[in-house]
Short mmCIF file of C-alpha atoms in Angstrom, two decimals:
data_model
loop_
_atom_site.label_atom_id
_atom_site.label_comp_id
_atom_site.label_asym_id
_atom_site.label_seq_id
_atom_site.Cartn_x
_atom_site.Cartn_y
_atom_site.Cartn_z
CA MET G 1 -3.99 -38.62 62.29
CA ARG G 2 -5.36 -39.82 58.94
CA ASN G 3 -5.96 -36.24 57.79
CA LYS G 4 -2.40 -35.21 58.61
CA SER G 5 -0.95 -38.16 56.71
CA LEU G 6 -2.90 -37.09 53.61
CA MET G 7 -1.55 -33.52 53.56
CA PRO G 8 1.62 -34.13 51.51
CA ALA G 9 -0.28 -35.96 48.75
CA ILE G 10 -3.07 -33.41 48.67
CA CYS G 11 -0.58 -30.52 48.53
CA LEU G 12 1.38 -32.13 45.72
CA ALA G 13 -1.79 -32.90 43.82
CA ALA G 14 -2.98 -29.29 44.27
CA LEU G 15 0.40 -28.03 43.07
CA ALA G 16 0.13 -30.22 40.01
CA LEU G 17 -3.32 -28.76 39.30
CA ALA G 18 -2.00 -25.21 39.76
CA ARG G 19 0.89 -25.52 37.26
CA PRO G 20 0.44 -23.68 33.91
CA ASP G 21 -1.10 -25.69 31.04
CA ALA G 22 1.95 -25.02 28.86
CA VAL G 23 4.34 -26.55 31.43
CA VAL G 24 5.74 -29.87 30.28
CA GLY G 25 6.44 -32.15 33.22
CA SER G 26 5.01 -32.51 36.68
CA VAL G 27 5.64 -31.27 40.23
CA ARG G 28 8.37 -33.19 41.98
CA ASN G 29 8.60 -34.41 45.61
CA ASP G 30 12.30 -35.25 46.07
CA THR G 31 12.90 -37.99 43.46
CA MET G 32 9.22 -38.92 43.01
CA THR G 33 8.18 -39.20 39.34
CA THR G 34 4.80 -38.31 37.95
CA GLU G 35 3.89 -42.02 37.74
CA GLN G 36 4.82 -42.56 41.39
CA LEU G 37 2.89 -39.47 42.46
CA LEU G 38 -0.16 -40.73 40.57
CA GLU G 39 0.10 -44.10 42.28
CA LYS G 40 0.38 -42.51 45.73
CA VAL G 41 -2.54 -40.14 45.11
CA ASN G 42 -4.63 -43.13 43.95
CA GLN G 43 -3.79 -44.98 47.19
CA LYS G 44 -4.80 -41.97 49.26
CA LEU G 45 -7.98 -41.65 47.23
CA ASP G 46 -8.85 -45.25 48.06
CA GLU G 47 -8.21 -44.60 51.75
CA VAL G 48 -10.39 -41.48 51.70
CA SER G 49 -13.12 -43.37 49.82
CA ASP G 50 -13.04 -46.09 52.50
CA GLY G 51 -13.28 -43.35 55.17
CA VAL G 52 -16.25 -41.81 53.40
CA LYS G 53 -17.95 -45.22 53.28
CA SER G 54 -17.24 -45.89 56.99
CA THR G 55 -18.47 -42.45 58.02
CA ALA G 56 -21.64 -42.91 56.00
CA GLU G 57 -22.35 -46.23 57.76
CA ASP G 58 -21.80 -44.59 61.19
CA ALA G 59 -24.18 -41.77 60.24
CA LEU G 60 -26.82 -44.29 59.14
CA LYS G 61 -26.55 -46.16 62.47
CA GLN G 62 -26.83 -42.92 64.46
CA ALA G 63 -29.88 -41.88 62.44
CA LYS G 64 -31.61 -45.19 63.11
CA LYS G 65 -30.72 -45.12 66.79
CA SER G 66 -31.37 -41.53 67.79
CA GLY G 67 -33.10 -40.03 64.75
CA GLU G 68 -30.26 -37.58 63.95
CA VAL G 69 -26.55 -37.50 63.05
CA SER G 70 -24.03 -35.91 65.39
CA GLN G 71 -22.28 -32.68 64.40
CA GLU G 72 -18.91 -34.43 64.65
CA THR G 73 -19.97 -37.07 62.15
CA LYS G 74 -21.32 -34.40 59.75
CA ALA G 75 -18.11 -32.39 59.90
CA LYS G 76 -16.03 -35.50 59.37
CA ALA G 77 -18.17 -36.50 56.36
CA ASP G 78 -17.91 -33.03 54.80
CA GLN G 79 -14.13 -33.00 55.17
CA LEU G 80 -13.72 -36.46 53.68
CA LEU G 81 -16.00 -35.65 50.73
CA SER G 82 -13.99 -32.48 50.03
CA GLU G 83 -10.72 -34.43 50.14
CA GLN G 84 -12.20 -37.12 47.89
CA THR G 85 -13.26 -34.50 45.28
CA ALA G 86 -9.81 -32.83 45.28
CA LEU G 87 -7.96 -36.12 44.97
CA SER G 88 -10.25 -37.35 42.17
CA LYS G 89 -9.56 -34.19 40.18
CA SER G 90 -5.84 -34.59 40.85
CA VAL G 91 -5.92 -38.15 39.50
CA ASP G 92 -7.56 -36.99 36.25
CA GLU G 93 -5.06 -34.14 35.80
CA LEU G 94 -2.07 -36.37 36.47
CA LYS G 95 -3.33 -38.91 33.91
CA ASN G 96 -3.68 -36.15 31.30
CA SER G 97 -0.23 -34.84 32.19
CA LEU G 98 1.33 -38.26 31.67
CA GLU G 99 -0.31 -38.61 28.25
CA GLY G 100 0.80 -35.09 27.23
CA ILE G 101 4.37 -35.72 28.31
CA LYS G 102 4.57 -38.87 26.21
CA ASN G 103 3.27 -37.04 23.14
CA GLN G 104 5.63 -34.07 23.55
CA THR G 105 8.82 -35.84 24.61
CA LEU G 106 10.04 -36.60 21.07
CA GLU G 107 9.24 -33.11 19.69
CA ILE G 108 10.87 -31.34 22.64
CA SER G 109 13.97 -33.51 22.38
CA GLN G 110 14.35 -32.63 18.72
CA GLN G 111 13.87 -28.88 19.32
CA VAL G 112 16.38 -28.83 22.17
CA ALA G 113 18.86 -30.80 20.08
CA GLU G 114 18.49 -28.33 17.22
CA GLY G 115 19.07 -25.45 19.64
CA GLY G 116 22.47 -26.96 20.45
CA ASN G 117 24.71 -26.35 23.37
CA GLY G 118 27.91 -25.25 21.61
CA GLY G 119 29.50 -21.91 21.12
CA GLY G 120 29.48 -21.20 24.86
CA THR G 121 25.70 -20.63 25.04
CA SER G 122 23.54 -22.23 27.72
CA LYS G 123 21.22 -25.06 26.89
CA VAL G 124 17.79 -23.99 25.65
CA MET G 125 15.02 -25.47 27.84
CA THR G 126 11.32 -25.79 27.30
CA LEU G 127 8.93 -24.03 29.66
CA GLY G 128 8.22 -27.29 31.46
CA GLN G 129 11.89 -28.19 31.86
CA ALA G 130 12.64 -24.76 33.26
CA PHE G 131 9.68 -25.11 35.65
CA VAL G 132 10.65 -28.48 37.15
CA ALA G 133 14.31 -27.37 37.32
CA GLU G 134 13.32 -25.16 40.25
CA GLU G 135 13.03 -28.22 42.50
CA ASP G 136 13.87 -26.54 45.79
CA LYS G 137 11.23 -23.82 45.39
CA ILE G 138 8.59 -26.39 44.50
CA ALA G 139 9.48 -28.58 47.51
CA GLN G 140 9.20 -25.60 49.87
CA PHE G 141 5.88 -24.63 48.30
CA ALA G 142 4.54 -28.17 48.81
CA GLU G 143 5.72 -28.32 52.44
CA GLY G 144 3.91 -25.05 53.09
CA GLY G 145 0.59 -26.59 52.10
CA ALA G 146 0.57 -25.24 48.51
CA LYS G 147 -0.89 -21.99 49.76
CA GLY G 148 -0.60 -18.73 47.82
CA ASN G 149 1.20 -18.49 44.47
CA LEU G 150 4.43 -20.07 43.28
CA ARG G 151 6.41 -17.75 40.94
CA ILE G 152 9.01 -19.39 38.71
CA VAL G 153 11.06 -17.00 36.50
CA ILE G 154 11.97 -18.57 33.17
CA SER G 155 15.35 -17.18 32.12
CA ASN G 156 16.29 -19.62 29.37
CA ALA G 157 13.43 -20.85 27.20
CA ILE G 158 12.74 -21.34 23.51
CA THR G 159 12.75 -17.87 21.89
CA THR G 160 12.57 -16.25 18.45
CA ALA G 161 16.37 -16.22 18.19
CA GLY G 162 17.98 -17.80 15.14
CA SER G 163 19.45 -20.66 17.19
CA SER G 164 16.07 -21.34 18.81
CA ALA G 165 12.65 -21.06 17.11
CA GLY G 166 13.64 -18.22 14.78
CA GLY G 167 14.14 -20.58 11.86
CA LEU G 168 10.46 -21.46 11.92
CA ILE G 169 9.21 -17.87 11.68
CA PHE G 170 7.97 -16.78 8.25
CA HIS G 171 7.61 -13.12 7.26
CA ASP G 172 4.85 -11.70 5.06
CA GLU G 173 6.05 -10.04 1.86
CA GLU G 174 4.03 -7.74 -0.37
CA ARG G 175 4.88 -8.49 -3.96
CA GLU G 176 3.38 -5.28 -5.34
CA PRO G 177 6.20 -2.68 -5.53
CA VAL G 178 5.82 0.86 -4.21
CA ARG G 179 6.06 2.92 -7.38
CA MET G 180 7.25 6.48 -7.81
CA PRO G 181 4.52 9.02 -8.59
CA LYS G 182 3.39 9.54 -12.16
CA ARG G 183 2.19 12.86 -13.50
CA ARG G 184 -1.31 13.19 -14.85
CA LEU G 185 -0.87 13.75 -18.57
CA LEU G 186 -3.81 15.83 -19.77
CA ILE G 187 -2.62 18.07 -22.59
CA ARG G 188 -2.78 15.53 -25.45
CA ASN G 189 -6.47 14.88 -24.81
CA MET G 190 -7.25 18.58 -25.35
CA LEU G 191 -6.18 18.43 -29.01
CA THR G 192 -7.90 17.15 -32.15
CA HIS G 193 -6.59 13.66 -33.02
CA GLY G 194 -5.79 12.17 -36.39
CA ARG G 195 -3.74 9.37 -37.98
CA THR G 196 -1.27 9.29 -40.82
CA SER G 197 0.28 6.48 -42.84
CA SER G 198 3.21 8.53 -44.11
CA ASP G 199 6.28 10.20 -42.70
CA LEU G 200 4.91 13.59 -43.71
CA VAL G 201 1.56 15.21 -42.91
CA THR G 202 0.37 17.56 -45.66
CA TYR G 203 -2.62 19.86 -45.34
CA ARG G 204 -3.98 23.05 -46.94
CA LYS G 205 -4.08 26.23 -44.98
CA GLN G 206 -5.95 29.40 -45.89
CA VAL G 207 -3.64 32.40 -45.83
CA LEU G 208 -5.72 35.07 -47.53
CA ARG G 209 -9.21 36.37 -47.11
CA ASP G 210 -9.70 39.80 -48.70
CA ASN G 211 -13.42 40.20 -48.39
CA LYS G 212 -14.83 43.00 -50.56
CA ALA G 213 -18.48 42.15 -50.15
CA ALA G 214 -20.60 45.34 -50.23
CA MET G 215 -24.03 46.64 -51.02
CA VAL G 216 -24.40 46.97 -54.80
CA ALA G 217 -26.83 49.11 -56.77
CA GLU G 218 -28.86 47.65 -59.56
CA GLY G 219 -26.74 47.35 -62.70
CA ALA G 220 -23.50 48.28 -60.87
CA ALA G 221 -20.40 46.05 -60.88
CA MET G 222 -19.77 43.91 -57.82
CA PRO G 223 -16.44 44.32 -55.98
CA ALA G 224 -13.92 41.47 -56.28
CA SER G 225 -12.74 39.56 -53.20
CA SER G 226 -9.49 37.61 -52.98
CA PHE G 227 -8.75 34.29 -51.23
CA GLY G 228 -5.62 32.21 -51.01
CA TRP G 229 -4.39 28.87 -49.65
CA GLU G 230 -1.02 27.29 -49.36
CA LYS G 231 0.28 23.80 -48.72
CA ALA G 232 1.66 23.15 -45.26
CA THR G 233 3.58 20.10 -44.08
CA GLU G 234 4.62 18.64 -40.75
CA GLN G 235 7.22 15.91 -40.47
CA VAL G 236 6.61 12.80 -38.39
CA LYS G 237 8.98 12.74 -35.39
CA LYS G 238 10.06 9.81 -33.24
CA ILE G 239 10.16 9.60 -29.44
CA GLY G 240 12.07 6.68 -27.90
CA HIS G 241 14.34 5.34 -25.15
CA HIS G 242 15.73 2.01 -23.92
CA THR G 243 17.14 0.19 -20.89
CA ASN G 244 19.35 -2.88 -20.37
CA ILE G 245 18.60 -5.87 -18.13
CA THR G 246 20.19 -9.26 -17.58
CA GLU G 247 18.55 -12.44 -18.78
CA GLU G 248 18.67 -13.79 -15.21
CA ALA G 249 16.83 -10.76 -13.82
CA LEU G 250 14.11 -11.04 -16.43
CA ALA G 251 13.73 -14.78 -15.83
CA ASP G 252 13.79 -14.66 -12.02
CA ALA G 253 11.67 -11.56 -11.37
CA ASP G 254 8.23 -12.30 -12.77
CA TYR G 255 7.07 -8.70 -12.31
CA LEU G 256 10.10 -7.15 -13.97
CA GLN G 257 9.02 -7.18 -17.59
CA THR G 258 5.63 -5.69 -16.74
CA GLU G 259 7.24 -3.00 -14.59
CA ILE G 260 9.79 -2.02 -17.23
CA ASP G 261 7.13 -2.04 -19.93
CA SER G 262 5.00 0.33 -17.85
CA GLU G 263 7.93 2.65 -17.08
CA LEU G 264 9.06 2.81 -20.69
CA ARG G 265 5.56 3.69 -21.86
CA TYR G 266 5.16 6.36 -19.20
CA GLY G 267 8.51 7.87 -20.16
CA LEU G 268 7.36 8.24 -23.77
CA ASP G 269 4.05 9.82 -22.76
CA LEU G 270 5.78 12.28 -20.40
CA GLU G 271 8.18 13.47 -23.10
CA GLU G 272 5.28 13.64 -25.54
CA GLU G 273 3.38 16.02 -23.26
CA LYS G 274 6.44 18.23 -22.83
CA GLN G 275 6.83 18.41 -26.63
CA ILE G 276 3.13 19.16 -27.19
CA LEU G 277 3.18 22.02 -24.73
CA ALA G 278 6.63 23.55 -25.16
CA GLY G 279 8.47 21.94 -28.10
CA ASP G 280 10.59 24.53 -29.94
CA GLY G 281 10.31 22.93 -33.39
CA GLN G 282 14.11 22.74 -33.77
CA GLY G 283 15.74 19.54 -34.99
CA ASN G 284 13.64 16.55 -33.96
CA ASN G 285 11.41 18.55 -31.62
CA LEU G 286 7.73 19.21 -32.28
CA LYS G 287 6.31 22.71 -32.62
CA GLY G 288 4.64 23.17 -29.25
CA LEU G 289 1.53 25.12 -28.28
CA LEU G 290 3.39 27.76 -26.29
CA THR G 291 5.88 28.27 -29.13
CA GLU G 292 3.18 28.87 -31.75
CA ALA G 293 0.49 30.58 -29.67
CA THR G 294 -0.19 34.33 -29.99
CA ASP G 295 1.56 36.40 -27.35
CA PHE G 296 -0.65 38.16 -24.82
CA VAL G 297 -1.24 41.87 -25.35
CA ALA G 298 -3.38 43.59 -22.70
CA ALA G 299 -6.31 45.63 -23.98
CA ASN G 300 -6.10 49.31 -23.20
CA GLY G 301 -8.24 50.78 -20.46
CA LEU G 302 -9.13 47.47 -18.72
CA PRO G 303 -7.96 46.13 -15.32
CA ASN G 304 -4.75 44.11 -15.45
CA THR G 305 -3.44 43.91 -11.91
CA THR G 306 -4.27 40.37 -10.78
CA ARG G 307 -4.05 36.84 -12.19
CA ILE G 308 -7.80 36.74 -12.58
CA ASP G 309 -7.78 40.04 -14.53
CA ARG G 310 -5.08 38.79 -16.88
CA LEU G 311 -6.78 35.52 -17.70
CA ARG G 312 -9.99 37.39 -18.49
CA LEU G 313 -8.04 39.63 -20.88
CA GLY G 314 -6.62 36.48 -22.49
CA ILE G 315 -10.16 35.29 -23.22
CA LEU G 316 -10.87 38.70 -24.69
CA GLN G 317 -7.87 38.48 -27.00
CA VAL G 318 -8.99 35.09 -28.30
CA ALA G 319 -12.50 36.43 -28.82
CA LEU G 320 -11.16 39.44 -30.77
CA ALA G 321 -9.48 36.93 -33.13
CA ASP G 322 -12.94 35.41 -33.77
CA TYR G 323 -12.36 32.25 -31.73
CA ILE G 324 -13.94 31.13 -28.48
CA ALA G 325 -11.65 30.06 -25.63
CA THR G 326 -12.69 26.84 -23.91
CA SER G 327 -9.93 26.25 -21.35
CA PHE G 328 -6.87 27.46 -19.48
CA VAL G 329 -3.64 25.54 -18.79
CA LEU G 330 -2.00 26.61 -15.51
CA ASN G 331 0.68 25.39 -13.16
CA PRO G 332 -0.91 24.11 -9.88
CA THR G 333 0.87 26.87 -7.93
CA ASP G 334 -0.76 29.62 -9.99
CA TRP G 335 -4.18 28.04 -9.71
CA ALA G 336 -3.75 27.81 -5.91
CA ALA G 337 -2.85 31.51 -5.85
CA ILE G 338 -6.10 32.33 -7.64
CA ASP G 339 -8.12 30.13 -5.27
CA LEU G 340 -6.53 31.86 -2.26
CA THR G 341 -7.14 35.43 -3.40
CA LYS G 342 -8.95 37.40 -0.64
CA ASP G 343 -10.54 40.81 -0.30
CA SER G 344 -9.69 43.45 2.33
CA GLN G 345 -11.77 41.56 4.91
CA SER G 346 -9.92 38.27 4.33
CA ARG G 347 -12.87 36.71 2.49
CA TYR G 348 -12.13 34.45 -0.44
CA ILE G 349 -12.96 36.23 -3.67
CA TYR G 350 -13.13 33.16 -5.86
CA GLY G 351 -12.28 29.95 -4.04
CA ASN G 352 -14.70 28.29 -1.61
CA PRO G 353 -13.07 25.83 0.82
CA GLY G 354 -16.47 24.33 1.66
CA THR G 355 -17.31 23.06 -1.81
CA ALA G 356 -15.70 20.53 -4.12
CA THR G 357 -15.88 21.81 -7.68
CA THR G 358 -14.16 21.11 -10.97
CA PRO G 359 -11.52 23.80 -11.53
CA ALA G 360 -13.02 26.51 -13.75
CA LEU G 361 -12.60 30.23 -14.20
CA TRP G 362 -14.77 32.65 -16.17
CA GLY G 363 -16.79 29.64 -17.31
CA LYS G 364 -13.71 27.94 -18.83
CA ASP G 365 -12.14 24.67 -17.70
CA VAL G 366 -8.85 24.97 -15.84
CA VAL G 367 -6.30 22.22 -16.50
CA GLU G 368 -3.61 22.02 -13.79
CA SER G 369 -0.35 20.54 -15.07
CA ASN G 370 3.18 20.39 -13.69
CA THR G 371 4.32 20.41 -17.31
CA MET G 372 3.39 24.09 -17.44
CA SER G 373 6.03 26.28 -15.81
CA ALA G 374 4.93 28.33 -12.80
CA GLY G 375 4.12 31.89 -13.77
CA GLU G 376 3.02 31.04 -17.33
CA TRP G 377 -0.45 30.39 -18.73
CA LEU G 378 -2.19 29.32 -21.92
CA ALA G 379 -5.78 30.15 -22.90
CA GLY G 380 -7.82 29.24 -25.96
CA ASP G 381 -9.54 26.50 -27.92
CA LEU G 382 -6.76 23.93 -28.22
CA ALA G 383 -8.85 21.47 -30.24
CA MET G 384 -9.35 24.18 -32.82
CA ALA G 385 -5.72 25.30 -32.68
CA ALA G 386 -3.86 22.00 -33.21
CA THR G 387 -4.23 18.48 -34.59
CA TYR G 388 -2.12 15.61 -33.25
CA TYR G 389 -1.32 12.70 -35.59
CA ASP G 390 -0.30 9.17 -34.63
CA ARG G 391 1.95 7.46 -37.17
CA GLN G 392 3.03 4.58 -34.95
CA GLU G 393 1.58 4.05 -31.49
CA THR G 394 3.73 3.01 -28.54
CA GLU G 395 5.73 -0.15 -29.21
CA VAL G 396 7.92 -1.98 -26.68
CA LEU G 397 10.51 -4.44 -28.03
CA ILE G 398 13.11 -6.70 -26.37
CA SER G 399 16.23 -8.12 -27.98
CA SER G 400 19.70 -9.54 -27.26
CA GLU G 401 21.10 -8.22 -30.53
CA HIS G 402 22.74 -5.05 -29.28
CA ASP G 403 26.43 -4.37 -28.76
CA THR G 404 27.86 -7.22 -26.61
CA ASN G 405 24.50 -8.34 -25.22
CA PHE G 406 24.68 -11.85 -26.68
CA ILE G 407 27.94 -12.85 -25.00
CA GLU G 408 27.10 -11.06 -21.75
CA ASP G 409 23.59 -12.53 -21.36
CA MET G 410 22.10 -9.05 -21.52
CA LEU G 411 18.81 -7.91 -23.00
CA THR G 412 17.75 -4.49 -24.26
CA MET G 413 14.18 -3.26 -23.99
CA LYS G 414 13.22 -0.23 -26.05
CA ALA G 415 10.05 1.79 -26.47
CA ARG G 416 9.17 4.13 -29.31
CA LYS G 417 6.36 6.00 -30.96
CA ARG G 418 6.10 8.21 -34.05
CA VAL G 419 3.92 11.31 -34.10
CA ALA G 420 3.35 14.64 -35.80
CA MET G 421 1.59 17.82 -34.67
CA ALA G 422 0.20 20.58 -36.87
CA ILE G 423 -0.59 24.02 -35.43
CA LYS G 424 -3.38 25.02 -37.82
CA ARG G 425 -4.92 28.04 -36.03
CA ALA G 426 -2.37 29.77 -33.84
CA ALA G 427 -4.69 32.72 -33.20
CA ALA G 428 -7.11 30.38 -31.37
CA MET G 429 -4.79 30.43 -28.36
CA VAL G 430 -2.96 33.07 -26.35
CA THR G 431 -0.03 32.63 -23.98
CA GLY G 432 1.31 34.98 -21.35
CA ASN G 433 2.76 35.24 -17.84
CA PHE G 434 1.87 36.55 -14.42
CA THR G 435 4.59 39.17 -14.21
CA PHE G 436 3.12 42.49 -13.12
CA ALA G 437 4.94 45.80 -13.36
#
């Protein structure tokens, strides 16, 4: 009879042990609170402990009397010890549960209050409140001996919604912006560089060499040679642009000034490369390499049916002008076409997909640039052909003194540079195209 009377307390204690750690609250038996359940389990634990003590005394008497303990006494002792262990563990868990509930009560109350109950939405419950709200299911589970699993579906708990825990969620933000691509600007570095302190670059250029040197007999007159030079000038030109920003934007966005500064500088350098390569020399434009270079003329009697053939003939033309070509400038599409050229057996003639090499053709460096139009090419010694002069390097300025900036809290940022370029040896470079008849 004693064992049967202990079943409800043991079942409830086992159910309390089986609840999830995150559940706030305890298993209910009708209107029994956690404190009352703890008190009842303690009473049952005392009764079991007394039973264990009594059974142990009976076993000792039997051992002294007959030399052994009966099987009934052993079974009874094992059962009582098992019940004592389970109830002791239940007592410890219930004590921890009580302490946890006290610590979490205030925090849970505040969170639930913040979740509100207005606007027609149901009250937001914690996991523990939702668990103990299923009182009928828990009572049935306890009456069944707490066997198997008890599944409680939580349909209204604290979530990531804005009216629940969403306000406490912080999102990571990368402060580094994703920038648009910038072209590799390579042409300027292929030229000879100089500086000037004036608005006009003046240099002397030889325009005549009439060489009459010859073998001369003893006592005979030597032939006369003629030489001539002329003064050449190139005017310093200015490249510039600007953008407008508000004072608030500049003050509030700490990256903004650096970003605009970088974009303004890149814009100048991009226009500079376009002018170096293809400026037409009209108005404020520079005289570009393609404008001043010698036009390609194919040598008679030599192959001229592929891109590779034509570039080799370009080297020849530079060599016939007594210069030595050092590089080619090609659009990436044309260079890819050369790399992909195959023979009749689909073998690559020039390119090798298995090796990583610096672009070169006929022993000359190949510079790939999107500034060069597809279908055009330039070959030669560009350092020998042209000199690039810096009068004023890139300067970025910011001011409110423009138009109505002052009264509109606007700022203007501008960037500028002043340069000049002299094409001194046009014959040192040849330009052509890949149009084949």
